[in-house]
Each structure stands twice: as structure tokens, then as C-alpha cells.
Short mmCIF file of C-alpha atoms in Angstrom, two decimals:
data_model
loop_
_atom_site.label_atom_id
_atom_site.label_comp_id
_atom_site.label_asym_id
_atom_site.label_seq_id
_atom_site.Cartn_x
_atom_site.Cartn_y
_atom_site.Cartn_z
CA MET A 1237 -33.87 22.12 -26.03
CA VAL A 1238 -31.60 22.35 -28.45
CA ASN A 1239 -28.24 21.49 -27.84
CA ASN A 1240 -25.10 20.66 -30.47
CA VAL A 1241 -23.36 18.10 -30.80
CA LYS A 1242 -20.01 18.48 -28.87
CA VAL A 1243 -18.74 15.04 -28.31
CA ASP A 1244 -19.39 12.55 -30.43
CA VAL A 1245 -18.33 8.91 -29.94
CA ARG A 1246 -18.32 6.34 -32.24
CA GLY A 1247 -18.23 2.14 -32.18
CA LEU A 1248 -16.24 3.04 -28.32
CA ASN A 1249 -14.39 -0.21 -26.56
CA VAL A 1250 -11.83 0.20 -24.35
CA TRP A 1251 -10.09 -2.88 -23.10
CA PHE A 1252 -8.00 -3.53 -19.34
CA ARG A 1253 -5.78 -5.64 -20.63
CA GLU A 1254 -8.02 -9.52 -21.47
CA ASN A 1255 -10.97 -7.63 -19.41
CA HIS A 1256 -12.89 -5.94 -21.98
CA VAL A 1257 -14.17 -2.50 -20.36
CA LEU A 1258 -15.74 -0.88 -22.99
CA LYS A 1259 -18.36 -2.02 -25.70
CA ASP A 1260 -19.81 -0.16 -28.56
CA ILE A 1261 -20.37 2.63 -27.31
CA THR A 1262 -21.79 4.83 -29.99
CA ILE A 1263 -23.36 8.77 -28.01
CA GLY A 1264 -23.44 12.35 -28.64
CA ILE A 1265 -22.65 14.20 -25.55
CA LYS A 1266 -24.58 17.95 -25.72
CA SER A 1267 -22.57 21.04 -25.47
CA ASN A 1268 -23.78 23.65 -22.18
CA ALA A 1269 -25.59 20.72 -20.65
CA VAL A 1270 -24.89 19.03 -17.79
CA THR A 1271 -24.87 14.92 -18.66
CA ALA A 1272 -24.48 13.00 -16.32
CA ILE A 1273 -22.87 8.94 -16.31
CA MET A 1274 -25.48 6.61 -14.06
CA GLY A 1275 -25.01 2.63 -13.20
CA PRO A 1276 -23.92 0.20 -10.79
CA SER A 1277 -20.26 0.53 -9.51
CA GLY A 1278 -17.39 -1.37 -12.52
CA CYS A 1279 -19.74 -0.73 -16.08
CA GLY A 1280 -17.04 1.22 -17.35
CA LYS A 1281 -18.03 4.67 -16.10
CA THR A 1282 -14.90 5.83 -15.13
CA THR A 1283 -13.32 4.92 -18.11
CA PHE A 1284 -15.63 5.95 -20.31
CA ILE A 1285 -14.93 10.05 -19.16
CA ARG A 1286 -11.25 9.06 -18.74
CA ALA A 1287 -11.78 7.82 -23.20
CA ILE A 1288 -12.76 10.99 -23.44
CA ASN A 1289 -9.76 12.43 -22.10
CA ARG A 1290 -7.03 10.10 -23.05
CA LEU A 1291 -6.15 9.44 -19.73
CA ASN A 1292 -6.92 5.53 -19.97
CA GLU A 1293 -3.65 4.84 -22.55
CA LEU A 1294 -1.52 5.58 -19.13
CA ILE A 1295 -2.29 2.47 -18.32
CA ARG A 1296 -0.58 -0.63 -18.62
CA GLY A 1297 -2.39 -2.06 -20.82
CA SER A 1298 -4.79 -0.32 -22.05
CA ARG A 1299 -5.90 -0.03 -25.24
CA THR A 1300 -9.08 1.83 -27.23
CA THR A 1301 -10.98 1.14 -30.88
CA GLY A 1302 -13.16 3.44 -32.06
CA GLU A 1303 -13.78 6.90 -32.52
CA VAL A 1304 -14.12 10.19 -29.97
CA ARG A 1305 -14.86 12.99 -31.84
CA ILE A 1306 -14.71 16.20 -30.63
CA ASP A 1307 -15.81 19.03 -32.24
CA ARG A 1308 -15.96 16.88 -35.74
CA GLU A 1309 -12.45 15.78 -34.88
CA ASN A 1310 -10.99 12.40 -34.59
CA ILE A 1311 -8.03 12.66 -31.05
CA TYR A 1312 -7.57 8.98 -31.36
CA ASN A 1313 -6.21 10.54 -34.87
CA ARG A 1314 -2.43 9.90 -34.84
CA GLU A 1315 -2.11 13.32 -35.92
CA ILE A 1316 -3.89 15.12 -32.64
CA ASP A 1317 -1.79 16.34 -29.82
CA VAL A 1318 -2.75 14.76 -26.57
CA PHE A 1319 -1.31 17.18 -24.42
CA GLU A 1320 -3.86 19.62 -26.13
CA LEU A 1321 -6.34 17.39 -26.31
CA ARG A 1322 -5.84 18.34 -22.47
CA ARG A 1323 -5.80 21.36 -22.39
CA ARG A 1324 -9.07 21.13 -23.60
CA VAL A 1325 -11.63 18.67 -21.71
CA GLY A 1326 -10.41 19.28 -17.80
CA MET A 1327 -11.63 16.50 -15.38
CA VAL A 1328 -12.00 16.31 -11.32
CA PHE A 1329 -11.41 13.30 -9.73
CA GLN A 1330 -13.27 11.40 -7.49
CA LYS A 1331 -11.18 12.15 -4.41
CA PRO A 1332 -10.20 15.91 -3.59
CA ASN A 1333 -5.97 15.61 -5.25
CA PRO A 1334 -5.01 19.49 -4.96
CA PHE A 1335 -0.58 19.63 -5.57
CA PRO A 1336 1.19 19.71 -2.58
CA LYS A 1337 1.11 23.11 -3.21
CA SER A 1338 0.48 26.52 -2.59
CA ILE A 1339 -3.33 27.69 -3.93
CA PHE A 1340 -2.17 30.09 -5.67
CA ASP A 1341 0.35 27.06 -7.76
CA ASN A 1342 -2.17 24.62 -7.09
CA VAL A 1343 -4.31 26.94 -9.55
CA ALA A 1344 -0.73 27.90 -11.93
CA PHE A 1345 0.76 25.18 -12.77
CA GLY A 1346 -1.68 24.45 -15.56
CA PRO A 1347 -1.76 27.92 -17.52
CA ARG A 1348 2.34 27.83 -17.13
CA VAL A 1349 2.98 23.90 -17.83
CA HIS A 1350 1.13 25.15 -21.21
CA GLY A 1351 3.91 27.96 -21.76
CA ILE A 1352 2.52 31.44 -18.99
CA LYS A 1353 5.16 33.12 -17.49
CA ASP A 1354 4.30 36.54 -17.23
CA GLU A 1355 3.25 36.57 -12.96
CA GLU A 1356 1.03 39.72 -13.47
CA GLU A 1357 -0.83 38.15 -16.65
CA LEU A 1358 -1.00 33.89 -14.18
CA HIS A 1359 -2.24 36.45 -11.49
CA LYS A 1360 -4.98 37.61 -13.20
CA ILE A 1361 -5.82 33.39 -14.51
CA VAL A 1362 -5.70 32.30 -10.70
CA GLU A 1363 -8.11 35.42 -9.72
CA SER A 1364 -11.06 34.43 -12.07
CA SER A 1365 -10.57 31.03 -11.55
CA LEU A 1366 -10.99 30.04 -8.63
CA ARG A 1367 -13.60 34.12 -8.58
CA GLU A 1368 -14.81 31.20 -11.28
CA ALA A 1369 -15.37 27.88 -9.38
CA ALA A 1370 -17.08 30.72 -6.40
CA LEU A 1371 -13.62 29.72 -3.82
CA PHE A 1372 -11.65 33.70 -5.04
CA ASP A 1373 -14.06 35.07 -1.79
CA GLU A 1374 -13.21 32.15 0.57
CA VAL A 1375 -9.24 32.45 0.27
CA TYR A 1376 -8.23 35.85 -1.06
CA GLU A 1377 -5.86 36.28 1.51
CA ARG A 1378 -4.07 33.32 1.62
CA LEU A 1379 -3.29 32.71 -1.47
CA GLY A 1380 0.27 31.68 -0.66
CA ASP A 1381 -0.94 28.94 1.66
CA SER A 1382 -0.67 25.04 1.33
CA ALA A 1383 -3.77 24.13 -0.46
CA LEU A 1384 -3.98 20.45 2.04
CA ASP A 1385 -5.30 24.16 4.77
CA LEU A 1386 -8.09 23.88 3.02
CA SER A 1387 -11.19 21.60 3.40
CA GLY A 1388 -12.53 18.35 1.84
CA GLY A 1389 -15.24 20.55 -0.69
CA GLN A 1390 -12.17 23.46 -0.80
CA GLN A 1391 -10.28 21.88 -2.36
CA GLN A 1392 -13.06 19.99 -4.30
CA ARG A 1393 -13.18 23.65 -5.74
CA LEU A 1394 -9.80 24.51 -5.82
CA VAL A 1395 -9.39 21.63 -8.36
CA ILE A 1396 -11.74 22.61 -10.27
CA ALA A 1397 -10.40 26.30 -10.83
CA ARG A 1398 -7.37 24.70 -11.70
CA ALA A 1399 -8.54 22.80 -14.63
CA LEU A 1400 -10.13 25.82 -15.81
CA ALA A 1401 -7.50 27.77 -15.36
CA VAL A 1402 -6.30 26.08 -18.89
CA ASN A 1403 -10.03 27.74 -20.09
CA PRO A 1404 -11.57 24.35 -21.35
CA GLU A 1405 -14.02 23.52 -23.31
CA ILE A 1406 -15.61 20.53 -21.15
CA ILE A 1407 -15.27 19.72 -18.04
CA LEU A 1408 -15.33 15.98 -15.94
CA MET A 1409 -15.99 14.90 -13.39
CA ASP A 1410 -15.34 11.09 -12.03
CA GLU A 1411 -17.56 11.31 -9.05
CA PRO A 1412 -17.30 14.84 -7.48
CA CYS A 1413 -18.81 14.39 -4.37
CA SER A 1414 -18.08 11.46 -2.87
CA ALA A 1415 -15.87 11.95 -0.95
CA LEU A 1416 -18.09 15.94 0.57
CA ASP A 1417 -20.48 16.00 3.14
CA PRO A 1418 -24.43 17.04 1.75
CA ALA A 1419 -22.92 21.41 2.69
CA ALA A 1420 -19.43 21.09 0.30
CA THR A 1421 -22.10 19.03 -1.91
CA ALA A 1422 -24.40 21.10 -2.76
CA LYS A 1423 -21.97 23.84 -4.48
CA ILE A 1424 -20.40 21.68 -6.20
CA GLU A 1425 -23.88 21.11 -7.36
CA ALA A 1426 -24.77 24.62 -7.82
CA LEU A 1427 -21.83 25.09 -9.81
CA MET A 1428 -21.99 22.72 -12.81
CA ARG A 1429 -24.50 23.50 -13.54
CA LYS A 1430 -23.76 27.39 -13.43
CA LEU A 1431 -20.45 25.67 -15.06
CA ALA A 1432 -23.24 24.31 -17.99
CA GLY A 1433 -24.04 27.37 -18.90
CA LYS A 1434 -20.43 28.07 -20.30
CA TYR A 1435 -18.89 24.21 -21.22
CA THR A 1436 -19.91 20.81 -21.48
CA VAL A 1437 -19.49 19.27 -18.03
CA VAL A 1438 -19.95 15.25 -18.09
CA ILE A 1439 -20.23 13.99 -14.64
CA VAL A 1440 -20.42 10.44 -13.18
CA THR A 1441 -22.27 10.48 -10.17
CA HIS A 1442 -23.71 6.85 -8.03
CA ASN A 1443 -26.14 8.92 -6.76
CA MET A 1444 -29.82 9.37 -8.80
CA GLN A 1445 -30.54 11.78 -6.69
CA GLN A 1446 -28.54 14.15 -7.80
CA ALA A 1447 -28.23 13.69 -11.21
CA ALA A 1448 -32.08 14.05 -11.38
CA ARG A 1449 -30.94 17.88 -9.91
CA VAL A 1450 -28.52 18.63 -11.88
CA SER A 1451 -28.57 17.09 -14.81
CA ASP A 1452 -29.47 17.98 -18.21
CA TYR A 1453 -29.04 13.96 -19.80
CA THR A 1454 -28.82 10.77 -19.16
CA ILE A 1455 -27.45 7.98 -19.45
CA PHE A 1456 -26.68 4.96 -17.84
CA LEU A 1457 -24.08 2.07 -18.30
CA TYR A 1458 -24.48 -1.38 -17.08
CA LEU A 1459 -21.71 -4.03 -17.61
CA GLY A 1460 -20.11 -1.80 -20.84
CA GLU A 1461 -23.05 -0.98 -22.74
CA LEU A 1462 -25.01 2.10 -22.95
CA VAL A 1463 -28.55 0.91 -22.25
CA GLU A 1464 -30.60 4.28 -21.62
CA TYR A 1465 -29.53 7.79 -23.03
CA GLY A 1466 -31.86 10.21 -23.51
CA ILE A 1467 -33.36 13.75 -21.66
CA THR A 1468 -32.66 13.48 -17.96
CA LYS A 1469 -36.52 13.34 -17.12
CA ASP A 1470 -37.97 10.91 -19.71
CA VAL A 1471 -35.12 9.03 -18.37
CA PHE A 1472 -36.45 9.31 -14.78
CA GLU A 1473 -39.95 9.70 -15.57
CA ASN A 1474 -40.31 7.19 -18.14
CA PRO A 1475 -37.25 4.72 -19.14
CA LYS A 1476 -37.18 2.47 -22.51
CA ASN A 1477 -35.37 -0.14 -20.73
CA GLU A 1478 -36.58 -2.73 -17.69
CA LEU A 1479 -33.02 -2.76 -16.27
CA THR A 1480 -32.98 1.10 -16.14
CA GLU A 1481 -35.94 1.31 -14.29
CA ASN A 1482 -34.82 -1.51 -12.03
CA TYR A 1483 -32.13 0.25 -11.47
CA ILE A 1484 -33.93 3.86 -10.78
CA THR A 1485 -36.01 2.34 -8.53
CA GLY A 1486 -33.75 1.36 -6.31
CA LYS A 1487 -34.25 -3.23 -7.46
CA PHE A 1488 -29.94 -3.59 -7.74
CA GLY A 1489 -26.82 -1.19 -7.61
CA MET B 1355 7.01 -14.78 24.93
CA LEU B 1356 6.84 -12.42 21.50
CA TYR B 1357 7.05 -9.26 23.76
CA THR B 1358 9.91 -10.73 26.23
CA LEU B 1359 11.37 -11.90 23.37
CA CYS B 1360 11.26 -8.07 21.09
CA LEU B 1361 12.19 -6.78 25.21
CA VAL B 1362 15.44 -8.54 25.12
CA GLY B 1363 16.33 -8.10 21.50
CA ILE B 1364 15.72 -4.17 21.86
CA LEU B 1365 17.88 -4.44 25.27
CA VAL B 1366 20.70 -6.95 24.03
CA SER B 1367 21.32 -3.49 21.17
CA LEU B 1368 21.00 -0.49 23.48
CA VAL B 1369 23.35 -2.30 26.61
CA SER B 1370 25.92 -2.46 24.04
CA LEU B 1371 25.10 0.86 22.41
CA ALA B 1372 25.28 2.37 25.58
CA THR B 1373 28.76 0.23 26.56
CA LEU B 1374 30.83 1.46 23.48
CA PHE B 1375 29.31 4.51 24.56
CA VAL B 1376 30.72 5.12 27.71
CA ASP B 1377 33.57 2.62 26.71
CA ALA B 1378 35.02 5.20 24.30
CA LEU B 1379 34.16 8.24 26.63
CA SER B 1380 35.78 7.15 29.70
CA ASP B 1381 39.07 5.92 27.48
CA GLY B 1382 38.91 8.77 24.17
CA LEU B 1383 36.97 12.43 26.92
CA PRO B 1384 40.94 12.80 28.15
CA TRP B 1385 42.54 13.72 24.78
CA LEU B 1386 39.04 14.97 23.38
CA ASP B 1387 40.89 18.53 23.01
CA LEU B 1388 41.14 21.70 20.81
CA GLN B 1389 44.68 20.36 20.01
CA PHE B 1390 43.84 16.89 19.29
CA LEU B 1391 40.97 18.03 16.71
CA THR B 1392 43.75 20.54 15.24
CA SER B 1393 46.77 18.56 14.99
CA PHE B 1394 48.74 16.22 12.02
CA PRO B 1395 49.55 12.67 13.33
CA SER B 1396 52.67 11.81 15.62
CA ARG B 1397 54.61 9.69 16.97
CA PHE B 1398 54.36 11.16 20.57
CA PRO B 1399 51.04 10.44 21.53
CA GLU B 1400 49.85 14.24 23.52
CA GLN B 1401 51.03 15.62 19.76
CA ALA B 1402 48.62 13.45 17.21
CA GLY B 1403 45.61 14.40 15.97
CA ILE B 1404 42.57 13.87 13.94
CA LEU B 1405 43.20 17.06 11.12
CA ALA B 1406 44.84 15.03 8.77
CA ALA B 1407 41.64 12.08 8.59
CA LEU B 1408 38.88 14.22 9.17
CA PHE B 1409 39.09 16.35 6.59
CA GLY B 1410 39.85 13.35 4.47
CA SER B 1411 36.50 13.06 5.13
CA ILE B 1412 34.77 15.57 4.74
CA TRP B 1413 36.47 16.14 1.46
CA VAL B 1414 35.17 12.16 0.15
CA VAL B 1415 32.06 12.72 1.26
CA GLY B 1416 31.32 15.80 0.09
CA LEU B 1417 32.42 14.44 -3.25
CA THR B 1418 30.37 11.46 -2.90
CA ALA B 1419 27.58 13.21 -2.40
CA LEU B 1420 27.66 15.52 -5.30
CA PHE B 1421 28.55 11.93 -7.96
CA SER B 1422 25.73 9.66 -6.18
CA PHE B 1423 23.13 11.76 -5.40
CA PRO B 1424 22.84 13.07 -9.10
CA LEU B 1425 23.42 9.95 -10.57
CA GLY B 1426 20.97 7.43 -8.32
CA VAL B 1427 17.92 9.88 -8.20
CA GLY B 1428 18.69 10.07 -12.03
CA ALA B 1429 18.81 6.27 -12.53
CA ALA B 1430 16.05 6.56 -10.37
CA LEU B 1431 13.68 8.45 -12.17
CA TYR B 1432 13.98 6.72 -14.84
CA LEU B 1433 13.45 3.15 -13.48
CA GLU B 1434 10.34 4.51 -12.32
CA GLU B 1435 9.27 6.80 -14.88
CA TYR B 1436 11.42 5.67 -18.22
CA SER B 1437 11.83 2.83 -18.38
CA PRO B 1438 9.32 -0.33 -20.33
CA LYS B 1439 8.08 -3.16 -18.14
CA ASN B 1440 10.54 -5.98 -19.93
CA TRP B 1441 13.22 -8.34 -18.85
CA LEU B 1442 16.31 -6.32 -19.39
CA THR B 1443 14.19 -3.30 -17.02
CA SER B 1444 14.12 -6.33 -13.81
CA PHE B 1445 17.13 -7.46 -14.88
CA VAL B 1446 19.20 -3.64 -14.43
CA GLN B 1447 16.96 -4.30 -11.06
CA LEU B 1448 17.46 -7.12 -9.56
CA ASN B 1449 21.74 -6.45 -9.78
CA ILE B 1450 20.81 -3.14 -8.24
CA ALA B 1451 19.36 -4.93 -5.22
CA ASN B 1452 22.26 -7.56 -5.68
CA LEU B 1453 24.78 -4.67 -6.30
CA ALA B 1454 23.54 -3.06 -2.36
CA GLY B 1455 24.31 -6.37 -0.93
CA VAL B 1456 28.33 -7.27 -2.89
CA PRO B 1457 30.99 -6.03 0.43
CA SER B 1458 32.68 -2.84 0.67
CA ILE B 1459 36.32 -4.14 0.35
CA VAL B 1460 35.42 -5.63 -3.30
CA TYR B 1461 33.94 -1.86 -4.17
CA GLY B 1462 37.79 -1.33 -3.50
CA ILE B 1463 39.52 -4.00 -5.04
CA LEU B 1464 36.74 -2.51 -7.92
CA SER B 1465 38.42 0.59 -8.17
CA LEU B 1466 42.24 -0.04 -7.03
CA GLY B 1467 41.96 -1.12 -10.95
CA LEU B 1468 39.89 0.92 -12.20
CA PHE B 1469 40.25 4.29 -10.90
CA VAL B 1470 43.55 4.28 -9.57
CA GLU B 1471 45.14 2.52 -12.04
CA ALA B 1472 43.96 2.83 -15.46
CA LEU B 1473 42.09 5.55 -15.67
CA ALA B 1474 45.43 7.05 -13.46
CA LEU B 1475 44.03 8.99 -10.49
CA GLY B 1476 46.20 7.60 -8.04
CA ARG B 1477 45.33 7.42 -4.64
CA SER B 1478 43.70 10.03 -4.61
CA VAL B 1479 40.14 11.67 -2.37
CA LEU B 1480 39.39 11.64 -5.53
CA ALA B 1481 39.68 7.94 -6.15
CA GLY B 1482 38.56 7.61 -2.49
CA ALA B 1483 35.48 9.69 -3.86
CA LEU B 1484 33.91 7.74 -7.04
CA THR B 1485 34.94 4.03 -4.76
CA MET B 1486 32.32 4.93 -2.23
CA THR B 1487 30.48 6.90 -4.89
CA LEU B 1488 29.91 2.84 -6.19
CA LEU B 1489 29.66 1.36 -2.67
CA ILE B 1490 26.53 3.82 -2.28
CA LEU B 1491 25.08 3.67 -5.47
CA PRO B 1492 22.73 0.31 -4.95
CA VAL B 1493 20.86 1.51 -1.89
CA ILE B 1494 20.36 5.82 -2.79
CA ILE B 1495 18.42 4.61 -5.84
CA VAL B 1496 16.51 1.90 -3.84
CA ALA B 1497 15.84 4.47 -1.48
CA SER B 1498 14.57 6.97 -4.03
CA GLN B 1499 12.97 4.53 -6.26
CA GLU B 1500 10.73 3.97 -2.63
CA ALA B 1501 10.39 8.00 -2.72
CA ILE B 1502 9.22 8.25 -6.54
CA ARG B 1503 6.54 5.00 -6.20
CA SER B 1504 4.77 7.18 -3.09
CA VAL B 1505 3.95 10.01 -4.57
CA PRO B 1506 -0.12 9.44 -5.39
CA ARG B 1507 -0.72 8.51 -8.26
CA GLU B 1508 -3.83 11.23 -7.97
CA SER B 1509 -1.90 13.63 -7.44
CA ARG B 1510 0.22 12.20 -11.39
CA ASP B 1511 -2.95 11.68 -12.49
CA GLY B 1512 -4.09 15.31 -12.38
CA ALA B 1513 -1.30 16.92 -13.82
CA TYR B 1514 -1.40 14.42 -17.41
CA ALA B 1515 -4.82 15.57 -16.83
CA LEU B 1516 -4.18 19.22 -16.78
CA GLY B 1517 -2.49 18.32 -20.75
CA ALA B 1518 1.56 18.44 -19.02
CA THR B 1519 3.90 16.45 -20.65
CA ARG B 1520 6.03 13.38 -18.56
CA TRP B 1521 8.77 15.47 -17.77
CA GLN B 1522 6.80 18.04 -16.91
CA VAL B 1523 4.94 16.00 -14.23
CA VAL B 1524 8.05 14.21 -13.29
CA ARG B 1525 9.31 17.89 -12.33
CA GLY B 1526 7.15 19.62 -10.72
CA ILE B 1527 4.63 16.84 -8.55
CA VAL B 1528 7.07 13.52 -8.59
CA LEU B 1529 10.39 15.21 -7.82
CA PRO B 1530 8.82 17.96 -5.15
CA GLN B 1531 6.67 15.12 -3.04
CA ALA B 1532 9.49 12.88 -3.26
CA LEU B 1533 13.14 14.78 -2.61
CA SER B 1534 12.73 14.23 0.88
CA GLY B 1535 12.55 10.73 0.91
CA MET B 1536 15.81 11.10 -1.56
CA LEU B 1537 16.76 13.02 0.87
CA THR B 1538 17.04 10.99 4.12
CA GLY B 1539 18.73 8.10 1.99
CA THR B 1540 20.83 9.31 0.56
CA ILE B 1541 22.34 11.22 3.80
CA LEU B 1542 22.01 8.00 5.74
CA ALA B 1543 23.85 6.37 2.75
CA LEU B 1544 27.09 8.47 2.96
CA SER B 1545 26.90 7.58 6.80
CA ARG B 1546 27.87 4.50 5.94
CA ALA B 1547 30.53 5.65 3.57
CA ILE B 1548 31.52 7.49 6.60
CA GLY B 1549 32.58 4.85 8.57
CA GLU B 1550 33.89 1.86 5.89
CA ALA B 1551 37.17 1.71 5.81
CA ALA B 1552 37.77 -1.43 4.09
CA PRO B 1553 37.60 -0.14 0.64
CA MET B 1554 39.70 2.54 1.20
CA ILE B 1555 42.42 0.83 2.91
CA ALA B 1556 42.05 -1.19 -0.42
CA ILE B 1557 42.78 1.98 -2.54
CA ALA B 1558 45.51 2.88 -0.78
CA ALA B 1559 44.71 5.69 1.26
CA LEU B 1560 48.00 7.05 3.03
CA VAL B 1561 48.19 6.11 7.25
CA TYR B 1562 50.20 8.92 8.47
CA ILE B 1563 50.55 12.44 6.51
CA ARG B 1564 51.06 16.34 7.29
CA PHE B 1565 49.10 18.06 5.31
CA VAL B 1566 45.24 18.39 5.16
CA PRO B 1567 44.37 17.59 0.81
CA THR B 1568 42.67 21.19 -0.72
CA GLY B 1569 42.08 19.34 -4.00
CA PRO B 1570 40.41 16.18 -5.53
CA LEU B 1571 43.74 15.40 -6.52
CA ASP B 1572 45.75 15.05 -3.23
CA ARG B 1573 46.04 12.39 -1.50
CA PHE B 1574 44.11 11.69 1.38
CA THR B 1575 43.44 9.70 5.31
CA VAL B 1576 39.93 9.17 6.42
CA MET B 1577 38.56 8.68 10.07
CA PRO B 1578 38.20 4.72 10.71
CA ILE B 1579 41.42 4.76 8.34
CA GLN B 1580 43.29 6.65 11.63
CA ILE B 1581 40.89 5.10 14.39
CA TYR B 1582 42.49 1.87 13.18
CA ASN B 1583 46.09 3.00 13.18
CA TRP B 1584 46.33 4.75 16.30
CA VAL B 1585 45.19 0.33 17.30
CA ASN B 1586 47.45 -0.72 15.81
CA LEU B 1587 50.63 0.86 18.81
CA PRO B 1588 52.05 -0.32 20.74
CA GLN B 1589 52.11 2.03 23.12
CA SER B 1590 48.77 1.92 25.38
CA GLU B 1591 48.29 6.12 25.00
CA PHE B 1592 46.99 5.83 21.43
CA ARG B 1593 43.97 3.43 22.99
CA GLY B 1594 42.79 7.13 24.13
CA LEU B 1595 43.75 9.15 20.80
CA ALA B 1596 41.44 5.70 18.82
CA ALA B 1597 38.66 6.43 21.31
CA ALA B 1598 37.84 10.11 21.26
CA GLY B 1599 38.41 9.93 17.44
CA ILE B 1600 35.72 7.62 17.76
CA ILE B 1601 33.63 10.02 19.68
CA VAL B 1602 34.72 12.33 16.56
CA LEU B 1603 33.13 9.93 13.92
CA LEU B 1604 29.97 9.44 16.27
CA ALA B 1605 29.84 13.32 16.61
CA VAL B 1606 30.30 13.42 12.28
CA LEU B 1607 27.67 10.52 12.21
CA LEU B 1608 24.78 11.83 14.35
CA SER B 1609 25.13 14.47 12.50
CA MET B 1610 24.34 13.77 9.86
CA ASN B 1611 21.18 11.89 10.54
CA SER B 1612 20.17 14.52 11.96
CA ILE B 1613 19.69 17.09 9.98
CA ALA B 1614 18.57 13.68 7.42
CA ILE B 1615 15.36 13.55 9.95
CA PHE B 1616 15.43 17.59 10.51
CA ILE B 1617 14.69 17.84 6.66
CA ARG B 1618 12.60 14.91 6.29
CA ASN B 1619 10.36 16.35 8.59
CA ARG B 1620 10.50 19.95 7.50
CA TYR B 1621 9.49 18.48 4.53
CA GLN B 1622 7.01 16.16 5.38
CA ARG B 1623 5.21 19.09 7.38
CA ARG B 1624 4.85 20.97 4.19
CA ALA B 1625 3.52 18.21 2.20
CA ARG B 1626 1.27 16.25 3.67
#
């Protein structure tokens, strides 16, 4: 596989008050691939992906040093428009979090925020986003219904559609299947593979089988430090680090 | 033991409410008719009515709602979403909590000096409404803050992650979800305002008027003052009129509370 580096992380450190959560992470995340981030709870997985769309700074007492370059541009530069950055870097959360609005208004929220007012254009965007998230056929008759009436799996695909509607380049997913049943999980995993053809997908997962099934590259974090990074197959079959091996074989975690 | 204590507590409050109700109804019902609702006060009990006080109360509460809701919601939004968390903010917060506990007569005296005299609004509906606004503002702010805090963080994060600005998150996510709580808090605070007599007496609202206020600068009276006045008159017939006035006041109060419950249920179902 030959992919370009999309997200180039250099010497990234994140603190929450006194707590040093990420320690000097340097890594190049490849474009048009699925990269899985594994590691035991509290190792900084979520903090790592939230550093890529600068969501950590919404938390009081957080501090970030180092560089995160997207297409060679450091997103922590002063001149960077953080709202435009978050448009380019979509995010899907652990618990499905549709807004208490209609299905249509959920997907249209992002485009509206970025200034699209034309109803016809919004309809086109909503339809294409729902199709891309493999949800359109299930909901096209009831776009005006509340998004909260959808099942958990549908809600998670709806928030994926919501993220796609602002035309992002990178999609971050924070344990997107942890609240879903196996059937819904299978649908989301298939969707991740499909999205990797067009976007750079980064997922956090607790589930090693899931990482092995869907990802091209795997990152293993432990206590805020980068332990191992490589092609998924290599990481699972020939881990270079003893910690990784112990985690994969279930000796801890 | 605890169970019996709770039961006694509930019984005491229910029985006293029922007694009040039955008492007011038995004394007041004979007097409560269309003539009572459409007449001005009079020296003759059979000709006296509550029209002026009823409309005075509606005027005052209406204007109070108009002033206090935007102010209270604005203050709550600022405190929760915008203000830096420093000693000044905590100080403001502490003061709002304290103001909620200040006796209403104190607000009346303040308004007599500030609105009636200094701002020369006179003893008008406007001065009365501004007094009530000061009185219930802390309650509305605190209730609105609670409503804002109950908006889940996942909702906000979801909107921020789409590239929304802080104002867009407030406008599109926080306000719609917090609105029912804010409205409920406001209506309950207004129900308190409609039953207040002390601050209105302090700014010297009239006791005996034979007209309905037609503008915010007209003089006025409110129902609690009218009731208080009737109770103090020597002829026993006026006691019946007072009871009838209490029934009208309770009816207005209960309908305001049911509007609050209606709004809450309606929005909760939608936001479930």
C-alpha cells in the first residue's frame, strides 16, 4: 500500500491541568485508509483524535504543544480558522448524539452553519449524505420525523451523514460501535471500509477484532505514549514491542 | 416512622389547602358572577367588582413577562456560556442566589425611590412591572441556568465538531433544548409575582379606582391589594367579595401553572 501522509503529528503533548495525557507523539496518518487506535482505557486514544480537530481546547485547563499538520499546514498555527478546520475534520462520537431535531435538520445543520441557505441545495446535500452513509433508503419517507425515533445503529449512521454533509477530508470516530449491537456494528464497519476510499478515517476502538477487521494501519498507545504503529497485519502478527504483544494476546487491557 | 412523618406532612399541606379552598368557595361563590367580574369597586357590596384589579394584574404581569424573560435568559446565557470562570463571576453568581431570598417589600422600597421618584415614572403600571421584574429576575436566571446546564455535552460537542461557532451552538442547540425549562421557570416566577401585594403597596398602587389601565403610564391596582382592602372594610358582605377575589386570583394562578406544565410536556416529548 502506498498512501500519502494526510495528518502529520510531530511532538504532540496534551495536558489536562497537571495531568500529562499525551506524551510526545510523532506519527504520520495515511490518507484514504482506516487507521485504528488501540490501547487500554485512559491511554489517551480519545484525546489523540480530539487533538486533530482541536476539540480538546473546549475543555477548561487543557494545554497542547507540538504540531499537527494536515496537508503540511500546522492546525495549531494562530492564523488557522478553527471553524473551517472542524469542517474539514468530521467527528463521530462514542454515543450516538443526534440533535433533538428532525432527520433532515440534523444533516442540514452543518451546511447551514457554513452559510448554505438555498433549500434546494440543502435537499441535495441531505440526500447525498444520507446515501453515502447507507441510511437514505431507510428514512427517505420520514425526513421530517425526529432523529431520536431512530434505532441506535440508524442514529450512528445519521451522525456519520451529518459529518459527511460539510464535505470533510478526514473522519474521526471515537468507539463508534461501543453502544451498538453486532448487526448494527457490521453495518458501520462496512461503511468505514467504503468511506476509506474517499476519506482519511481514524477510529478509536477497544475491540481488537474490530481493529483487525477494518483497519489498514494500527496505532497502539499505552499511558499516553506511542508504543507501536504499523500496517495492521504486521502489528497483529509480528508485534515489535512486548507490550503490544501482551495486549493483543489478552495478558492485560 | 419516616413514612408516617411524610404522610403527616403531606396530609397537613393537603388539608390546609382544601380548607382554604372550601372556605373561599363557600364564602365567595355566591358573590362570583358576571357582574362581579365586570364592575369597578364600589361602596355598595352588591355593585362592587374586581374588573380594575383583574386588568391591573394582567397589565403588570404581562409587562413583567416582557421585561424579565429576555433579561433573565440573557443573563443566564452569559453566565453559563460566555463569562470567564473567575472570582467576579462567582461573586455575581452568589449575589443572584442572595437576591432570590430578599423580601419582596425591600424591592418595593427600592422601586419607590428608583422608578417612581428618580426615573419619574410615577405610580404607574410600568413602575409596577419593573418592580416585579427585579423581584423575579433572580429566580428566572437560576431556573434558566439549570435548563442550560441540562443540555448534554454530547450535543454541544457534536455541533462544535461540525465547525459551528459558539453563537451558532447557543442559537441552534442550547436554546431550543433549554427553552422549555426556561419558560417553565419564568411562568412559575410570574405566578409568584401575581400574588405579591407588599411591593405594590410600597410603590403605592391605588386602592380604589374606577377605570381600567389603558397604557403603561396609567395608574393601577392589583388583585391582592383589592382583596386586602375588602377584608379590612367593616361591612361583612365585603368578606364575601374578598373570597370571590381569592377565587379569581387562584383561577388565574392555576391556569398559569397549567400553561407551564403544558409547555414542559410538549417540549419534553419533542426533545425526548
